[in-house]
Coordinates of N, CA and C in Angstrom, one line a residue:
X1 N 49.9 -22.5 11.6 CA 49.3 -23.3 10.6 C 47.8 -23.3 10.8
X2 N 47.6 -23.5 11.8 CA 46.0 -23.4 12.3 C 45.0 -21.8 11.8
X3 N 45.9 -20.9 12.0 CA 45.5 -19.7 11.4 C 45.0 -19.5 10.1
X4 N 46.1 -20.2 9.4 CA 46.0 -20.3 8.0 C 44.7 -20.8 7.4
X5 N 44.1 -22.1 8.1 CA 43.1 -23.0 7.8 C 41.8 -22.6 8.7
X6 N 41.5 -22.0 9.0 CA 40.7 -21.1 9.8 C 40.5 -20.2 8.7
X7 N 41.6 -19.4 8.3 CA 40.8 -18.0 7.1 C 40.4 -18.4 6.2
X8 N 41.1 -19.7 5.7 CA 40.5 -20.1 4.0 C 39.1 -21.0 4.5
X9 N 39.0 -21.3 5.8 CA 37.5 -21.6 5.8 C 36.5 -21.0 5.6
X10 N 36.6 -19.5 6.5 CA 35.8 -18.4 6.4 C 36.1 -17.7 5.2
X11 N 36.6 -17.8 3.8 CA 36.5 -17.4 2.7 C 35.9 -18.4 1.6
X12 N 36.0 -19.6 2.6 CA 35.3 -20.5 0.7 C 33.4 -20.6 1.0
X13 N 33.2 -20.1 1.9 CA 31.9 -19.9 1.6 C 31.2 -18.9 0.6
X14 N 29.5 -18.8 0.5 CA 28.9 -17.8 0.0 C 28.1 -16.7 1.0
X15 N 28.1 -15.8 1.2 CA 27.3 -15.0 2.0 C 25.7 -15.0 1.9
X16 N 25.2 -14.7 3.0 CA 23.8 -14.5 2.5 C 23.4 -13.2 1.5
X17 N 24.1 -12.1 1.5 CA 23.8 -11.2 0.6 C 24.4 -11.8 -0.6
X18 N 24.9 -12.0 -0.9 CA 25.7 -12.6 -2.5 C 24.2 -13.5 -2.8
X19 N 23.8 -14.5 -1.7 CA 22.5 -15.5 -2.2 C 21.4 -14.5 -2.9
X20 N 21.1 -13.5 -2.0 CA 19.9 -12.4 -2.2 C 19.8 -12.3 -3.1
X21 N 21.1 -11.5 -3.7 CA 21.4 -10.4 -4.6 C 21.6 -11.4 -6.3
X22 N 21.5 -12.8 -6.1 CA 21.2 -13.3 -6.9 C 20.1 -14.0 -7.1
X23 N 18.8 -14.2 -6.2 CA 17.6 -14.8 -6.3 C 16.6 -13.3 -6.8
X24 N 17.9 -12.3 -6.3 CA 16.8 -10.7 -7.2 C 16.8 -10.9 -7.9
X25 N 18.0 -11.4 -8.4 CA 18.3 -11.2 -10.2 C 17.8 -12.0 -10.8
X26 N 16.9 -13.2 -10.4 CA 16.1 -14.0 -11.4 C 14.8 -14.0 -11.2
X27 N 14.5 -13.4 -9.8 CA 13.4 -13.0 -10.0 C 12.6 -11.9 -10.9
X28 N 13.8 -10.9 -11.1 CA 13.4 -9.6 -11.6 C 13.8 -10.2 -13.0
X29 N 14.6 -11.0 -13.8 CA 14.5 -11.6 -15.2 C 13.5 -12.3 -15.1
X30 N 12.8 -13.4 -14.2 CA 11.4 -14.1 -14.7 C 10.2 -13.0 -15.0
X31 N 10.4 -12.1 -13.9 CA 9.6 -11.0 -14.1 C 9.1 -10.6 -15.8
X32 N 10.4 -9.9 -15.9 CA 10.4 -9.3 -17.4 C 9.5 -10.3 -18.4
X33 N 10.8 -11.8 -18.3 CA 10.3 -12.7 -19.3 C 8.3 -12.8 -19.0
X34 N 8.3 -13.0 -18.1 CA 6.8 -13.0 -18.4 C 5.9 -12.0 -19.2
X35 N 6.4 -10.6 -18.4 CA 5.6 -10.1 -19.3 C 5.5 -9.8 -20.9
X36 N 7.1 -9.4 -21.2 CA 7.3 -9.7 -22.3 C 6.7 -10.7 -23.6
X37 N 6.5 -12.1 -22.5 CA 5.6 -13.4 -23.5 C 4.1 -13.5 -23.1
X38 N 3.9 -12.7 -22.2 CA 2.5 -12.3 -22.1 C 1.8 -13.4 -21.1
X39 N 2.4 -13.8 -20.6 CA 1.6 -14.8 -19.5 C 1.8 -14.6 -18.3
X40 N 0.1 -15.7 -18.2 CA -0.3 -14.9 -17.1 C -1.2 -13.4 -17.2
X41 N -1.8 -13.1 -18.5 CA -2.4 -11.9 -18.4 C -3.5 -12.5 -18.6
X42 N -4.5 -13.1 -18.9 CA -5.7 -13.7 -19.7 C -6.2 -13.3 -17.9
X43 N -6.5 -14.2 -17.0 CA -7.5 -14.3 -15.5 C -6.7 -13.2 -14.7
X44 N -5.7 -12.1 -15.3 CA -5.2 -11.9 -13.9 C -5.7 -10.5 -14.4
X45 N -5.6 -10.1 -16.2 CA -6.3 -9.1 -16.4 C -7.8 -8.5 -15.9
X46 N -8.3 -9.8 -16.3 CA -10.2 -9.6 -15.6 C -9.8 -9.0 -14.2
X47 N -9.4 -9.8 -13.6 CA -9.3 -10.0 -12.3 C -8.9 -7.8 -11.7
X48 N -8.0 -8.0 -12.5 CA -7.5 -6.6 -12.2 C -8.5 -5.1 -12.4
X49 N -9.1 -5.9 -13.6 CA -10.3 -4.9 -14.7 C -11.9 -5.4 -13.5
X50 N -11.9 -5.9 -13.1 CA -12.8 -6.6 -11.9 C -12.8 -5.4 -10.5
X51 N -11.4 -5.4 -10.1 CA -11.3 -5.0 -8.8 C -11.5 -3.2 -9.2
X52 N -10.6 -3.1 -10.8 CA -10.9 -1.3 -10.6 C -11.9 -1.1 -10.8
X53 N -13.0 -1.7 -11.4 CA -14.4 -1.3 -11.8 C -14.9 -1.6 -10.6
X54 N -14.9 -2.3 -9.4 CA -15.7 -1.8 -8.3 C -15.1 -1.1 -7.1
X55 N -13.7 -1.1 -7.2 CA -13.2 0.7 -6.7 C -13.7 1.8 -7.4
X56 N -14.6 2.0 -8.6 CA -14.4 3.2 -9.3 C -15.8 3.2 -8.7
X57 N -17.3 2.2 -8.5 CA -18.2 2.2 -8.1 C -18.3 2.7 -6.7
X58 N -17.6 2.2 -6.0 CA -17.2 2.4 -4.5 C -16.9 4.0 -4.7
X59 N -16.3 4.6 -5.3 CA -15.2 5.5 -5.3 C -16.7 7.0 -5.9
X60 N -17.7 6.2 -6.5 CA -18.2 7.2 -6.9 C -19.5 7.5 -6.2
X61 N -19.8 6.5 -5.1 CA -20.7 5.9 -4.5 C -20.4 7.2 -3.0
X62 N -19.0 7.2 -2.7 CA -18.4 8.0 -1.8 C -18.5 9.7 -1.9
X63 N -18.2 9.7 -3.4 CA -18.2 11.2 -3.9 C -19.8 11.6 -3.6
X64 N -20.6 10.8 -3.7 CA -22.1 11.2 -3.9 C -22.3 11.8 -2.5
X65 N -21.8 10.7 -1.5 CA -22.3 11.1 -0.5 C -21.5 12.4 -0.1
X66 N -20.5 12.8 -0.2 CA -19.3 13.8 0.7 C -19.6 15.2 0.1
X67 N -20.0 14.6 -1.5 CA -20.8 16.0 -2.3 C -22.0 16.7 -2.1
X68 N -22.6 15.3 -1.6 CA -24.2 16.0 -1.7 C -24.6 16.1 -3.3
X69 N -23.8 15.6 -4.0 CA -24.8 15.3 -5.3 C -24.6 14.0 -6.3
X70 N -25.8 13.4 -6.3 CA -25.9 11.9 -7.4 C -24.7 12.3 -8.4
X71 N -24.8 11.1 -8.0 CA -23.8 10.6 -9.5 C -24.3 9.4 -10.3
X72 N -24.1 9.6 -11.9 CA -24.4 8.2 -12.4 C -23.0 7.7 -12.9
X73 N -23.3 6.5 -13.4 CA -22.7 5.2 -13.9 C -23.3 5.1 -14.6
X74 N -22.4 4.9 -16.1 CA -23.6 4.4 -17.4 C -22.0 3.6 -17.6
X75 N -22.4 2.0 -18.5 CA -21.7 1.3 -18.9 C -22.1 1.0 -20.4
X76 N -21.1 0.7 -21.3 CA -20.7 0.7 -22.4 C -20.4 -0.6 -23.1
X77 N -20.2 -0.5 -24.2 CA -19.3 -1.8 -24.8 C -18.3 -2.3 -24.5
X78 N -17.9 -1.4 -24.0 CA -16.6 -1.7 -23.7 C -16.0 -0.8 -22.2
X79 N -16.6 -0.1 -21.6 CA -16.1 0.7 -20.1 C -17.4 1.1 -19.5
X80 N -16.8 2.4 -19.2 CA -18.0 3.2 -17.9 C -17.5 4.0 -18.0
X81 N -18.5 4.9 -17.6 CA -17.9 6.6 -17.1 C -18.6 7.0 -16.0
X82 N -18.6 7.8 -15.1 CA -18.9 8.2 -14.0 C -19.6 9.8 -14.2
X83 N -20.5 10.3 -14.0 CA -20.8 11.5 -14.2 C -21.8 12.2 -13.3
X84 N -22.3 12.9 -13.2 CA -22.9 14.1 -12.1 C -24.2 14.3 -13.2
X85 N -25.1 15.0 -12.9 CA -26.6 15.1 -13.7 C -26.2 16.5 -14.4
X86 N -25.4 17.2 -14.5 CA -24.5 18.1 -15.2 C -24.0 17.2 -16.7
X87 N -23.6 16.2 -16.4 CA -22.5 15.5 -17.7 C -21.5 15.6 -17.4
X88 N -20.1 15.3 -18.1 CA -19.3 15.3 -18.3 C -18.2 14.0 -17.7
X89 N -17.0 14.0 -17.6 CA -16.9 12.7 -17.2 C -16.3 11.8 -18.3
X90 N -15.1 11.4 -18.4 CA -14.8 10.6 -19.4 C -14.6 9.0 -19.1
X91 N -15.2 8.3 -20.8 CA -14.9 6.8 -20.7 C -13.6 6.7 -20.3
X92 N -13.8 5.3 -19.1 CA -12.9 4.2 -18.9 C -12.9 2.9 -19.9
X93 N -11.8 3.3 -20.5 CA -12.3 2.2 -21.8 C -11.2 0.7 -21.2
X94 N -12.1 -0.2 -21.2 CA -11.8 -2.2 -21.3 C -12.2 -2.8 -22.4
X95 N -11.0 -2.6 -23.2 CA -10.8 -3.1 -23.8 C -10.9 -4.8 -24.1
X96 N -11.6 -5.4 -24.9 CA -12.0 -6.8 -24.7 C -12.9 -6.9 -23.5
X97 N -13.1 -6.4 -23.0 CA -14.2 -6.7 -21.6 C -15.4 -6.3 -22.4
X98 N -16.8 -7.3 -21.5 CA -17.9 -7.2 -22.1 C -18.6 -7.3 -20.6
X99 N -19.3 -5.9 -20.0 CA -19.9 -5.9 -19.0 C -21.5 -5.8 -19.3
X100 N -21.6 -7.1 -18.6 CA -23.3 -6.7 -18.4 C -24.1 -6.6 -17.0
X101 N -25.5 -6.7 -17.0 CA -26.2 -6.5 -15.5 C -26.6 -7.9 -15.5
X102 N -26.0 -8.1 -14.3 CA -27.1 -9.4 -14.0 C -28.7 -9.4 -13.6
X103 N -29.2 -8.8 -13.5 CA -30.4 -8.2 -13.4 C -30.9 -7.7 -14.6
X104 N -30.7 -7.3 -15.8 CA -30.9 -7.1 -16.8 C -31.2 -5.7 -17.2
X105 N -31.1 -5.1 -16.1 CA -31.1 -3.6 -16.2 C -30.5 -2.8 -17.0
X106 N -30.8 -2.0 -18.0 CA -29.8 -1.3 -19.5 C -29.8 0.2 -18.8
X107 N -28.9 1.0 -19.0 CA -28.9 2.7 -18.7 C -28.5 3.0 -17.6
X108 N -28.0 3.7 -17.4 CA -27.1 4.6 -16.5 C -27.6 3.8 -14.9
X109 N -26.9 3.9 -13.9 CA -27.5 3.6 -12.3 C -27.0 4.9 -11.9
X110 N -27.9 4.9 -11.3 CA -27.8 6.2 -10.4 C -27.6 6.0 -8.5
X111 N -26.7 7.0 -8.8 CA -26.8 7.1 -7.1 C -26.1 8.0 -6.3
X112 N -27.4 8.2 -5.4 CA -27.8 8.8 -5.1 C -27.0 9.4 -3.6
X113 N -27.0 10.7 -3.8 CA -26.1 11.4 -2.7 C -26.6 10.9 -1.7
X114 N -27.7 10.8 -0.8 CA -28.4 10.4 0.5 C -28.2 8.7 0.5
X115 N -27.6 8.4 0.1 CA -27.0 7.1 -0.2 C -27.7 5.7 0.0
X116 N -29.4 6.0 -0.8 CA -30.4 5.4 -0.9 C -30.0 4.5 -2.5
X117 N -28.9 4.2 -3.1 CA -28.8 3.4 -3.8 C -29.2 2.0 -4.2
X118 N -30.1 1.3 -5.0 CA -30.2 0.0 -5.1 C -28.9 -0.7 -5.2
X119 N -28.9 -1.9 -4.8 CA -27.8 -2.8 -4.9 C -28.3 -3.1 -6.5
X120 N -27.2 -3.7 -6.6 CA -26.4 -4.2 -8.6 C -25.3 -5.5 -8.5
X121 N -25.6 -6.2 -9.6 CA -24.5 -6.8 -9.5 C -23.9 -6.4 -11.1
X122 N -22.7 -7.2 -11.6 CA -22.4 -6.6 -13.2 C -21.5 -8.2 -13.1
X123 N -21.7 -8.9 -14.6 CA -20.9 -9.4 -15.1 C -19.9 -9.1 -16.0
X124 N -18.6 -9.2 -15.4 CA -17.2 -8.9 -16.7 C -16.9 -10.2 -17.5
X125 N -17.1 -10.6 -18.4 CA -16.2 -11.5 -18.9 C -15.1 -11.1 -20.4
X126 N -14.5 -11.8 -19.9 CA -13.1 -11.6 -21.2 C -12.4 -12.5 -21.6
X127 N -12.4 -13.0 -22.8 CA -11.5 -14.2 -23.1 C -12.3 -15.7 -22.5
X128 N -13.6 -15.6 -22.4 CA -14.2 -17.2 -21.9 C -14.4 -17.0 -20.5
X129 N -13.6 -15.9 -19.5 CA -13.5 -15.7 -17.9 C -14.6 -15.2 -17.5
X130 N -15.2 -15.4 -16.4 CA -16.0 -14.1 -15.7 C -15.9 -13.6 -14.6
X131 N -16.1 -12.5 -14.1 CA -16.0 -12.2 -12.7 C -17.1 -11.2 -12.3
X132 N -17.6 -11.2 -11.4 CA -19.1 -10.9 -10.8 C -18.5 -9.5 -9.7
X133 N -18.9 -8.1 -10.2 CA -19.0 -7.1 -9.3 C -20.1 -6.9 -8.8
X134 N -20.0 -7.1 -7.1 CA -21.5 -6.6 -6.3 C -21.3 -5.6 -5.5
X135 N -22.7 -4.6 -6.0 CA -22.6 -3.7 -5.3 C -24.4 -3.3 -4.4
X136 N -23.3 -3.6 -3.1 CA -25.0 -3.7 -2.1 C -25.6 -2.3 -2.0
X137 N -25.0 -1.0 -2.5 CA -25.7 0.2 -2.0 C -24.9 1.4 -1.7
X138 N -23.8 0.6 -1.2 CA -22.5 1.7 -0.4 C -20.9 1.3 -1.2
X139 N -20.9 0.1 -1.0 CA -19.9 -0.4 -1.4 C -19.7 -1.5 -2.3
X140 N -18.4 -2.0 -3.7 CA -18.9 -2.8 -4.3 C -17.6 -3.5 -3.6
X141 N -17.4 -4.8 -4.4 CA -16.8 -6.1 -4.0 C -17.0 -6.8 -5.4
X142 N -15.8 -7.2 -5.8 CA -15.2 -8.5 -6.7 C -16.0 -9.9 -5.8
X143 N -16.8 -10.4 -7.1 CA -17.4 -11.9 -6.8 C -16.9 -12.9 -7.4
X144 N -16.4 -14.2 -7.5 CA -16.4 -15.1 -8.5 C -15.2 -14.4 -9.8
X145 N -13.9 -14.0 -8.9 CA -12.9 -13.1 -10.0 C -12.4 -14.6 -10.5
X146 N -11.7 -14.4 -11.6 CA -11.2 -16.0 -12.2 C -10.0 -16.2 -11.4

């Protein structure tokens, strides 16, 4: 009889994988529902459009130097493009984003393969948000992301 009550103990429980394999499954439905109703995109978009625009600065800041030839940055109404004193180079278009210089600087920046670049900063704002990309010369960095 003891046997008996012993197995139905070890059956009326729940396992830890049964728990998992159900806290996946609402995670990955909150998931969906979110984006689906769109929240959560207003500060996380900037934030995202913040961090690529000073990977792409970083990123072209890098090329200058490994190339041996300048590159510019000209920004837009709405994006940037990256280009070589050649041309070419297509918009990154951000949509709803409105980047400016905080310095007041208008026209392309340049920079320079020998990697004598002036620092910059740039304001992104979108939707009332702002976030501050600095860039000291070499490398940029997200400031003040919402």
């Amino acid at each position: 009889m003891q046997s008996r009550t012993r197995q139905r103990m070890g059956e009326a429980g729940v396992t830890l994988v049964e728990i998992l394999v159900v806290l996946s499954i609402i995670a990955i439905t909150t998931g969906a529902a979110m984006l689906r109703l769109g929240i959560g995109n207003g500060r996380d978009q900037l934030a995202n459009t913040a961090a690529a625009t000073a990977l792409a600065i970083t990123g072209a800041s890098d090329a200058a130097l490994a190339s041996g030839r300048d590159r510019l940055i000209e920004f837009g109404a709405d994006g940037y493009r990256i280009t070589t004193d050649s041309g070419g180079g297509d918009w990154n278009g951000m949509p709803g984003v409105d980047i400016t210089s905080v310095e007041g600087q208008t026209g392309p920046r340049r920079l320079p393969a020998d990697g004598s670049s002036p620092p910059f900063r740039l304001r992104l704002t979108a939707a009332g948000q702002n976030a501050l990309v600095r860039f000291d010369g070499l490398t940029a960095k997200v400031e003040g992301a919402p």
